[in-house]
Coordinates of C-alpha atoms and ligand atoms in Angstrom, one line a residue:
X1 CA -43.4 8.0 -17.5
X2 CA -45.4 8.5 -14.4
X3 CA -47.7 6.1 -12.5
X4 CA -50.7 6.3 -10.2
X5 CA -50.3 5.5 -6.4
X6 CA -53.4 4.8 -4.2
X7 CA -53.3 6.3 -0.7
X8 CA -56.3 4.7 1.3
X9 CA -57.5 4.9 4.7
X10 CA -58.7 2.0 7.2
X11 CA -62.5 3.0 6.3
X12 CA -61.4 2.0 2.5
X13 CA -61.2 5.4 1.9
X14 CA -58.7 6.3 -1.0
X15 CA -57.4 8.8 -3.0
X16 CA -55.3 8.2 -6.5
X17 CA -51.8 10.2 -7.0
X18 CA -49.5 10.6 -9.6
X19 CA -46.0 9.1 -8.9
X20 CA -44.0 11.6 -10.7
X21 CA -40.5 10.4 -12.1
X22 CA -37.6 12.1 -12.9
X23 CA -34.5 11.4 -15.2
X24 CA -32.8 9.7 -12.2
X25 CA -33.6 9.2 -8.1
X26 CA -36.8 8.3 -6.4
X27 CA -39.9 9.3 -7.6
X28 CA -42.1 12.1 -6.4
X29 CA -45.9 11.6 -5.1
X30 CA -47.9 14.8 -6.3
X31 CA -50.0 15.3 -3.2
X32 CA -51.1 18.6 -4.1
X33 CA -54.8 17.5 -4.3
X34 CA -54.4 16.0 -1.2
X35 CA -55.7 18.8 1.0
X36 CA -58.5 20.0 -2.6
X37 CA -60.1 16.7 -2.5
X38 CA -59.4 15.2 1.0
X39 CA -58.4 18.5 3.1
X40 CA -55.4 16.5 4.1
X41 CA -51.9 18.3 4.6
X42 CA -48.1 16.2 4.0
X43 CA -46.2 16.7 7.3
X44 CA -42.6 16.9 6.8
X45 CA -40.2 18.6 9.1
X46 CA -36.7 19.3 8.1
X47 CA -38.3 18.2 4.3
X48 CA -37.0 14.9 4.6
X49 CA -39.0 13.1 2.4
X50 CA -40.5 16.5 0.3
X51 CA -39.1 17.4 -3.5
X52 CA -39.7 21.3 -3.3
X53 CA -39.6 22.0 -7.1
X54 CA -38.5 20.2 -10.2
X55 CA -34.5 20.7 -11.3
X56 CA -32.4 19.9 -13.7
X57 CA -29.0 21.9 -12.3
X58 CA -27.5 18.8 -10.1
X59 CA -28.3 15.4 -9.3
X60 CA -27.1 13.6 -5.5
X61 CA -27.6 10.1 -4.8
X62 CA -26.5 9.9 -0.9
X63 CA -26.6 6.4 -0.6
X64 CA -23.9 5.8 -3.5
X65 CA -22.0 9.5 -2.9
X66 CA -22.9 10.3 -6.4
X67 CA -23.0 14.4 -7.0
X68 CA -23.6 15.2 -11.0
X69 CA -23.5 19.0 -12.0
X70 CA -25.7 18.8 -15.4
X71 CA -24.9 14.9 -15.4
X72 CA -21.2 15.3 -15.2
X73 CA -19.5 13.7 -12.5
X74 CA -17.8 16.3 -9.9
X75 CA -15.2 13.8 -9.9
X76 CA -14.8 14.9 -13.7
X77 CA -15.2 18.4 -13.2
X78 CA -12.8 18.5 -10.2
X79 CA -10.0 16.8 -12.6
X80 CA -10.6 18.4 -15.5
X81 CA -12.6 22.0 -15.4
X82 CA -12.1 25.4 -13.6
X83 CA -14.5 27.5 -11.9
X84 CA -16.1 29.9 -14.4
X85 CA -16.1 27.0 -16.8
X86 CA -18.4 25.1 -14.5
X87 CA -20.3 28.3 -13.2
X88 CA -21.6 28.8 -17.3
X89 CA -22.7 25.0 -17.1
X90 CA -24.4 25.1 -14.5
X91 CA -26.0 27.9 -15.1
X92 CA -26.5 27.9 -18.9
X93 CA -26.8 23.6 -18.9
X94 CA -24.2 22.9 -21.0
X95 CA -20.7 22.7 -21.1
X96 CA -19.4 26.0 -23.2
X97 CA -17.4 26.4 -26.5
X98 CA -14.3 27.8 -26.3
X99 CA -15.5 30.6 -27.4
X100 CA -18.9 31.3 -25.4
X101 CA -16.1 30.6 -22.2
X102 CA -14.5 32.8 -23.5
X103 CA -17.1 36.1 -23.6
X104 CA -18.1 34.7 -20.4
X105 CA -14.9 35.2 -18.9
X106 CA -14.6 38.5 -20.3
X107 CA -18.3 39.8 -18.6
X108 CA -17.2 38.1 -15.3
X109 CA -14.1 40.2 -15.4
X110 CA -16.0 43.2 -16.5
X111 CA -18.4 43.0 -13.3
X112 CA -15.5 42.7 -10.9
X113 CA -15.8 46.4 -9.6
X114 CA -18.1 47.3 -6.8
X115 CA -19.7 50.8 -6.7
X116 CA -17.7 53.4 -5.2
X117 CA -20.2 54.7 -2.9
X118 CA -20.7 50.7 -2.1
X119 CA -17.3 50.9 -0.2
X120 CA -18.1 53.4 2.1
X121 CA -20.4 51.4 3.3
X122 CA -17.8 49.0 5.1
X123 CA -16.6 51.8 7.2
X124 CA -20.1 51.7 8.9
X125 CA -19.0 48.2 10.0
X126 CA -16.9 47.9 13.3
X127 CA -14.1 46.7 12.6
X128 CA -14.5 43.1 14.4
X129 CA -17.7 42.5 12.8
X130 CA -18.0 39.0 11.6
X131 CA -17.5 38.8 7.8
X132 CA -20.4 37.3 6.8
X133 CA -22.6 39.3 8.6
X134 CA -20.8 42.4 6.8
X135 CA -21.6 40.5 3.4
X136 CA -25.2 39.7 4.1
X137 CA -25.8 43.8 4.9
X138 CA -23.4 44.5 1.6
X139 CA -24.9 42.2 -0.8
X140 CA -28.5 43.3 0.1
X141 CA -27.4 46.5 -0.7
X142 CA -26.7 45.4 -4.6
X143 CA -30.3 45.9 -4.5
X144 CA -30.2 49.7 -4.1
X145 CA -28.1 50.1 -6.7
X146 CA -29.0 47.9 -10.3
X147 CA -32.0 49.7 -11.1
X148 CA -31.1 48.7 -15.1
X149 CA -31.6 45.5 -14.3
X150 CA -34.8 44.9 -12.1
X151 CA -37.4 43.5 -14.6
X152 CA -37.6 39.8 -13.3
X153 CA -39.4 38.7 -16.4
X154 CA -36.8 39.7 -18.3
X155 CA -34.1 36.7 -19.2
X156 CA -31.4 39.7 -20.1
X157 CA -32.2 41.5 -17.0
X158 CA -31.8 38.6 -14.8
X159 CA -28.7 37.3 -16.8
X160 CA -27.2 40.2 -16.1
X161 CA -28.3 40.4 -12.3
X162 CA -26.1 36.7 -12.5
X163 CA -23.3 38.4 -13.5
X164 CA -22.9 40.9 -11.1
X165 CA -23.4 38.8 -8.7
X166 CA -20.5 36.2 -9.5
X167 CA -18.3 38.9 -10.6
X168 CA -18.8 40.7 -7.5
X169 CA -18.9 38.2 -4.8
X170 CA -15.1 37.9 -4.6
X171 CA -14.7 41.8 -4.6
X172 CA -17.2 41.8 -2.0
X173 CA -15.7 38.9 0.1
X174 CA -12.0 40.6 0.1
X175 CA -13.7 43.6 1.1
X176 CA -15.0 42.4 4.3
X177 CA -11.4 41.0 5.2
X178 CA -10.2 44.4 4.5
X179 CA -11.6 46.3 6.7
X180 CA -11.1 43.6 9.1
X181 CA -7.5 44.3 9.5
X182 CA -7.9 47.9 9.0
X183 CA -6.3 47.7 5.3
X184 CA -7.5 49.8 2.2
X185 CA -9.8 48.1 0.0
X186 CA -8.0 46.6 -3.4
X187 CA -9.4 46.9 -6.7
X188 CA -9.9 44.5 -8.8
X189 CA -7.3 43.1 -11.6
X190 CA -8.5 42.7 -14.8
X191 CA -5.0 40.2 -16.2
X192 CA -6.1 38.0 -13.4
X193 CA -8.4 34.8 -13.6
X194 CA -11.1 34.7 -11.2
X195 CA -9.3 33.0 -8.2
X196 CA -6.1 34.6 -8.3
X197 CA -8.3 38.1 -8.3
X198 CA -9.8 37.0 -5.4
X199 CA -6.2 35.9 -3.6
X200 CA -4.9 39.6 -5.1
X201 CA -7.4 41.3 -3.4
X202 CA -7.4 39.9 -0.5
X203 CA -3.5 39.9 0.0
X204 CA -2.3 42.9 -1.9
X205 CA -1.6 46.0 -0.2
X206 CA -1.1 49.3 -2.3
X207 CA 2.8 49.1 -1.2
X208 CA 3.2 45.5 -2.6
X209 CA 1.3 43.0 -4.8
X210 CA 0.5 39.5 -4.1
X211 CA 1.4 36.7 -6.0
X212 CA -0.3 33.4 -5.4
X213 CA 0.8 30.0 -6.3
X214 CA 0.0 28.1 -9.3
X215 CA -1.0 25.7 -6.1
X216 CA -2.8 28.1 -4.3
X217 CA -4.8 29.0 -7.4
X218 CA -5.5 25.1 -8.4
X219 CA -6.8 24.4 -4.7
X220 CA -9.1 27.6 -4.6
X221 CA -10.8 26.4 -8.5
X222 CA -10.9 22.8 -6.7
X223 CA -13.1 24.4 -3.4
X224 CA -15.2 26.5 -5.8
X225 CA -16.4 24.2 -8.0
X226 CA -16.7 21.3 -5.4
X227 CA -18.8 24.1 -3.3
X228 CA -20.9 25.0 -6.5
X229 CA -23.8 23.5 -5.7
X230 CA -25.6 21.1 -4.5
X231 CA -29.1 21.0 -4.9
X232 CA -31.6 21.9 -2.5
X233 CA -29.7 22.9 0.7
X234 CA -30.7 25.0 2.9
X235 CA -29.7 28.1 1.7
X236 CA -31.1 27.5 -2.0
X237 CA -34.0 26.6 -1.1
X238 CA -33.9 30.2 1.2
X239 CA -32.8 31.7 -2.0
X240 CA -35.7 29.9 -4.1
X241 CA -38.3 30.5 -1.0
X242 CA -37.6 34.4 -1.0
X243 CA -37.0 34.8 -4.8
X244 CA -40.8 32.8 -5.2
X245 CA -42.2 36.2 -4.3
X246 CA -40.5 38.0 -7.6
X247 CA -38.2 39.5 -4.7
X248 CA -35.5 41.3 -6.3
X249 CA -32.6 39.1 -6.8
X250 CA -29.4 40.4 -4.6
X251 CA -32.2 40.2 -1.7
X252 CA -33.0 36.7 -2.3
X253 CA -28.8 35.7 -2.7
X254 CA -27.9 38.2 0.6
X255 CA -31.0 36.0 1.9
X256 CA -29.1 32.9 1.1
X257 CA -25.8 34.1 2.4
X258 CA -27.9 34.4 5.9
X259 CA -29.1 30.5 5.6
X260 CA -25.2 29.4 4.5
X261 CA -24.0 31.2 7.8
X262 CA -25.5 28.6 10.5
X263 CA -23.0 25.6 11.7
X264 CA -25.5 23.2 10.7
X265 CA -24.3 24.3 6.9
X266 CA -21.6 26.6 5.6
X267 CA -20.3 28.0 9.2
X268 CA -19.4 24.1 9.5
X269 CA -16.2 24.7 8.2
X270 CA -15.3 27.4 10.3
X271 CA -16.7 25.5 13.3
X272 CA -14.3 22.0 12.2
X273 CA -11.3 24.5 12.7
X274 CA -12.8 25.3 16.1
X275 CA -13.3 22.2 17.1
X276 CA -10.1 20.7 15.7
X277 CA -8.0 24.1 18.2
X278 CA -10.4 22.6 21.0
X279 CA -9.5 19.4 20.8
X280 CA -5.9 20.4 21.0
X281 CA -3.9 16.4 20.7
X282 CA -4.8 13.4 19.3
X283 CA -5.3 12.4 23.5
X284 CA -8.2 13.9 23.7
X285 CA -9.7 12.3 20.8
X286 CA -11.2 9.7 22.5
X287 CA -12.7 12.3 25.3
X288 CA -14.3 14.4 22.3
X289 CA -15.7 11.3 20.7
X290 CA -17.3 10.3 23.8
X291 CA -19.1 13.9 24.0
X292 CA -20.4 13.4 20.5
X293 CA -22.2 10.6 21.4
X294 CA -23.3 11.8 24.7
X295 CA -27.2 12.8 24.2
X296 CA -27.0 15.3 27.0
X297 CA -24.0 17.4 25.6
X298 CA -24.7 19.7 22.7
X299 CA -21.4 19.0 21.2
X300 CA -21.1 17.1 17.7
X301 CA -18.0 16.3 15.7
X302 CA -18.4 19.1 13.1
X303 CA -17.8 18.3 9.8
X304 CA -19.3 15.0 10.1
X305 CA -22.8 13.7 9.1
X306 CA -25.0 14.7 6.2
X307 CA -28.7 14.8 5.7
X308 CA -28.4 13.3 2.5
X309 CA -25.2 11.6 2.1
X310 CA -25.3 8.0 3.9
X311 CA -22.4 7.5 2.5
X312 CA -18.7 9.1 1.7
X313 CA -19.4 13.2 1.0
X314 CA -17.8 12.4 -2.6
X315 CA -16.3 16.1 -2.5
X316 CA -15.0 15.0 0.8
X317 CA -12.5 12.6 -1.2
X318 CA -11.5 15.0 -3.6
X319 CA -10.4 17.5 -1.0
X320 CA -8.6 15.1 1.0
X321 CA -6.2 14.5 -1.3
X322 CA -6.2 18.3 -2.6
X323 CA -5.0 18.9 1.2
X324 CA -2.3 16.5 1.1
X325 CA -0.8 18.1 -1.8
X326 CA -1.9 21.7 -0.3
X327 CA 0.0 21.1 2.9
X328 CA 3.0 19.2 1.3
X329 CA 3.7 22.4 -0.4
X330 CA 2.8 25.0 2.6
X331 CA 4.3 23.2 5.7
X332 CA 7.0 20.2 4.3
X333 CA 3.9 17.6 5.0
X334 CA 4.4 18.9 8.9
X335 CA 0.7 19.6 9.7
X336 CA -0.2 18.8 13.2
X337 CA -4.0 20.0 12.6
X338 CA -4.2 17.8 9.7
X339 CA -2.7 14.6 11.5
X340 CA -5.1 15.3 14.4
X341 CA -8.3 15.4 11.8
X342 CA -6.8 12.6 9.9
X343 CA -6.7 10.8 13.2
X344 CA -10.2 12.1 14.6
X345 CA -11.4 10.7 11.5
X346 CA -10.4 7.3 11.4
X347 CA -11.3 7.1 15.2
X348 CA -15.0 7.8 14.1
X349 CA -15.3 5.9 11.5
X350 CA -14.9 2.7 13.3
X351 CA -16.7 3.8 15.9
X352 CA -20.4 2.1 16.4
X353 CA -22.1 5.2 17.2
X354 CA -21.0 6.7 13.8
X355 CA -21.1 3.3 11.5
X356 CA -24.5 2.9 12.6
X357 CA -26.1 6.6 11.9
X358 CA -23.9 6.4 8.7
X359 CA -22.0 9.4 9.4
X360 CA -19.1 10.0 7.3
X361 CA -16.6 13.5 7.1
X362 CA -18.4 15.9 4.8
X363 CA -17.0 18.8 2.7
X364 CA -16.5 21.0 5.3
X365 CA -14.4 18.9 7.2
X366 CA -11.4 19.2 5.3
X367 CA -12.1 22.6 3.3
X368 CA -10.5 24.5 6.3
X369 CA -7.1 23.2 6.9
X370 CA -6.8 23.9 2.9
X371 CA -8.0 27.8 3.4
X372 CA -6.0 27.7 6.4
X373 CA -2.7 26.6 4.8
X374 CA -3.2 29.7 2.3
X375 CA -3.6 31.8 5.1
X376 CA -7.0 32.3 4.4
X377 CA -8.5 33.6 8.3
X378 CA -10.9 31.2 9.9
X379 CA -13.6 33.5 10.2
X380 CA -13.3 34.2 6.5
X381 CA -14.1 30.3 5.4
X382 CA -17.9 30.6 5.0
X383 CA -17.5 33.4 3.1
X384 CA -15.2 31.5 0.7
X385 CA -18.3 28.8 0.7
X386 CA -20.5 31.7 -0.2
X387 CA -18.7 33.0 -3.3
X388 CA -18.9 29.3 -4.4
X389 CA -22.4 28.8 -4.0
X390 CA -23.3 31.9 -4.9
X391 CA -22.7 30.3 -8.7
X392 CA -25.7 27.5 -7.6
X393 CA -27.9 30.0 -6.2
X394 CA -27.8 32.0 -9.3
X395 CA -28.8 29.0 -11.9
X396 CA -31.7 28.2 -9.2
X397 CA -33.1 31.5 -9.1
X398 CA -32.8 31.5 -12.5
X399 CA -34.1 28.3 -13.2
X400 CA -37.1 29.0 -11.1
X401 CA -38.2 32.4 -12.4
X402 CA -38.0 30.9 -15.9
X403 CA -40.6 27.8 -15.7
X404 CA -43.9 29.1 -16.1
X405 CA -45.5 26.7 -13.8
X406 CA -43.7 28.7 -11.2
X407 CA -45.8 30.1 -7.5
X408 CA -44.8 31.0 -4.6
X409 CA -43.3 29.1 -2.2
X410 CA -46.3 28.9 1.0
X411 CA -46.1 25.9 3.1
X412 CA -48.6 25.1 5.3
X413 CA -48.6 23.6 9.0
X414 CA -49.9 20.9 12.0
X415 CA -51.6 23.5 14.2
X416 CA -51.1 22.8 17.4
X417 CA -52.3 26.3 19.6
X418 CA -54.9 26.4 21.6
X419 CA -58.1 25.8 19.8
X420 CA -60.4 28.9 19.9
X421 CA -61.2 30.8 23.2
X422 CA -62.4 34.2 24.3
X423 CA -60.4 37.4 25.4
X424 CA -59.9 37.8 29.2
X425 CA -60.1 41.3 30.4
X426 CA -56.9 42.4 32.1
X427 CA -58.7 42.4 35.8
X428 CA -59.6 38.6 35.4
X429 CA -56.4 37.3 34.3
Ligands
ACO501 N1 -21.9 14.4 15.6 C1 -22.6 13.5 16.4 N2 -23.8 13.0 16.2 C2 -24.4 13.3 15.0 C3 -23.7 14.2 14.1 C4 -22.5 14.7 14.4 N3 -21.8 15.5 13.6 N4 -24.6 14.4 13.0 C5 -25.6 13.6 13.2 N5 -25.5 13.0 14.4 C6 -26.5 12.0 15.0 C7 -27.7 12.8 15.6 O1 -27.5 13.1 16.9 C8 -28.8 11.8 15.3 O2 -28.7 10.7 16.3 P1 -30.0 10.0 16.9 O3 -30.6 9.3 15.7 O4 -29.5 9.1 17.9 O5 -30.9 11.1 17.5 C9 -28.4 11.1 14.0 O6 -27.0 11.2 13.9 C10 -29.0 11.7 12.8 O7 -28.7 13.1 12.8 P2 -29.7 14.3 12.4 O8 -29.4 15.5 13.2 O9 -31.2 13.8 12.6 O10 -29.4 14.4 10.9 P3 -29.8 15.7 10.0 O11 -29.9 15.1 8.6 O12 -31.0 16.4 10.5 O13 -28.6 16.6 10.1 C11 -26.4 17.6 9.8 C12 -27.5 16.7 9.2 C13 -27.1 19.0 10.2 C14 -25.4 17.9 8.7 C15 -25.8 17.0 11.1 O14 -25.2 15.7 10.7 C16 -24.8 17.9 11.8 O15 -25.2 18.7 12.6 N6 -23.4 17.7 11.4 C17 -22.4 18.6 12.0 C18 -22.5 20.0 11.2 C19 -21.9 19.9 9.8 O16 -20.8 19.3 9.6 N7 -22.7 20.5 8.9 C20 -22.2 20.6 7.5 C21 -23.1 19.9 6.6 S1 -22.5 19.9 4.9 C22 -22.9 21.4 4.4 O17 -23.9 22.0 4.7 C23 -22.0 22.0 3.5

């Protein structure tokens, strides 16, 4: 059902646009013929109020802290699936058959293994580089090497681009940790499910294998699949944005890797575990808060705020509790990091400054003392966020190279330069 919505001017001017609904949310005003029959432009910075592209892959509503993958609460998921099981529904729609999980599982496992000649390339790293940066130059350099696989227009070819690029993530990610610490690179396992792979490859050494915890392995499905996706964030719509251009794919996802990395989004978690060694003791709570708030300080409680949620971060919830159980198990409940965000928490949340701007904890701001407690390294946590999303990046690309309607992405802008003027030779300047 859609409607028309007048627009006029004070001269009586008007101009008649389609209000555009979807299943569920506000509706969308088509101003595309704003600027062909009026030469009018929408200004929108930070895309506040601007729907980019129809979706049907997840569905937020901030205001309630609703987040549906496909129309199934992440509540649900979070209780009841496991990572590759929501990975095929959100990128194939529907919820798979025992069977179909089953093949999927199979070509995930399949895909683990990263080109030989790929490996070398982490020696050209230094050793202190910061992982993600080492994944952005890595996973951009998928595109060198899948020439099978490079026909866009193809749904196999890009189904199989998908593939690789869950598969290989993890492989990827453990990588980069590697080399880090100045340890040989492990192989994938092909007996293991996706996350205790990941934990094998990261903790194994060629002298002695690793075994996680049924725990550890529970807590790391939880972070993927609440880290899936979530619409379009900043670093989807960087992937959609590049991959509008029929880029190739691993260029638009080590693209999206380079949006996730900024504190504002993924390198929030990393930046909550900063902030939580800065602030030291629940005594200086107060003194942090107050710098928060403080318009001239560039400080803000990380992990806090949302530009969608105005409301409780729902996968904030679910990982609460997930870190309650994590730490019980890790340090006998004796967490002092987790007692100083629990505290830091409940401080903001009666405070005025955050009741008023609605600012609530968000993912990130528990995800870290969980990765922490399984020894995950702190530089290594927006990686983590990465493997995750790279699951939601995938179905978007994917979802956007398939509808037919699809153009490239070209915004447009309020110039505001100097209006035209004439060159100055260099001897009257
Ligand atoms: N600490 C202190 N003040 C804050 C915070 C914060 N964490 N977040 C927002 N505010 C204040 C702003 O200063 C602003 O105040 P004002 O109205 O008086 O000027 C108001 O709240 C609104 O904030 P905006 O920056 O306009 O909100 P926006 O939607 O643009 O930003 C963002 C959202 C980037 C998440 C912001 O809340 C933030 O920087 N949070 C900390 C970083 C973080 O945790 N990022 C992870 C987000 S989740 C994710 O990407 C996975």
């Amino acid at each position: 059902m859609s409607e028309i919505y007048t627009l006029s001017n004070k001269n009586g001017d008007n101009i008649e646009l389609l209000l555009r609904q979807g299943t569920a949310g506000p509706s969308a005003l088509e101003i595309s013929p704003l600027y062909n029959n009026k030469g009018l432009l929408a200004f929108d910075p930070g895309f506040v109020s601007t729907a980019s592209c129809e979706s049907s892959i997840t569905y937020i509503d901030g205001d309630q802290g609703i987040l549906r993958y496909r129309g199934y609460p992440i509540e649900q998921l979070a209780a009841k699936s496991n990572f590759l099981e929501v990975a095929y529904l959100l990128i194939h729609g529907e919820l798979p058959t025992r069977d179909q999980l089953s093949k999927f599982e199979n070509i995930i496992i399949h895909h683990t293994m990263i080109k030989e000649t790929m490996r070398n390339f982490f020696n050209g790293f230094h050793y202190n580089a910061h992982p993600m940066a080492v994944m952005i130059g890595v996973v951009g350099s998928m595109s060198a090497f899948y020439h099978d696989s490079i026909d866009i227009h193809d749904p196999k070819h890009r189904e199989v681009s998908a593939h690789r690029l869950i598969a290989k993530m993890p492989t990827i990610a453990a990588a980069c940790y590697k080399h880090s610490v100045s340890e040989p690179i492990m192989y994938p396992q092909n007996d293991l499910d996706y996350c205790g792979n990941f934990l094998h490859m990261m903790f194994s050494t060629p002298c002695e294998p690793f075994i996680p915890s049924k725990l550890a392995i529970e807590a790391m499905n939880l972070l993927f699949i609440l880290h899936a996706d979530h619409e379009q964030n900043a670093s989807t719509s960087t992937v959609r944005m590049a991959g509008s251009s029929g880029a190739n794919p691993f260029a638009c996802i080590a693209a999206g890797i380079a949006s996730l990395w900024g504190p504002a989004h993924g390198g929030a978690n990393e930046a909550v575990l900063k902030m939580l060694k800065e602030i030291g003791d629940v005594s200086n709570i107060d003194k942090y808060i107050a710098r928060a708030k403080d318009k001239n300080d560039s400080f803000r409680l990380m992990g806090f705020g949302h530009r969608v949620y105005r409301n409780f971060d729902p996968r904030a919830t679910i990982i609460r509790n997930m870190c309650h159980k994590v730490l019980k198990e890790t340090s006998d409940g004796n967490n002092p990091m987790f007692e100083l965000a629990l505290k830091l928490e409940e401080v903001a949340l009666k405070d005025q400054y955050f009741i008023e701007r609605k600012l609530y904890p968000n993912v990130d701001f528990y995800s870290g003392i969980i990765y922490r407690a399984l020894n995950i390294p702190t530089n290594m946590f927006t990686v983590m966020f990465a493997i995750a999303r790279t699951v939601g990046w995938v179905a978007h690309w994917m979802e956007m190279i398939a509808d037919p309607s699809q153009r490239i992405g070209r915004p447009r802008q309020l110039y505001t330069g100097s209006v035209e003027r004439n060159y100055v030779p260099m001897n009257k300047r």
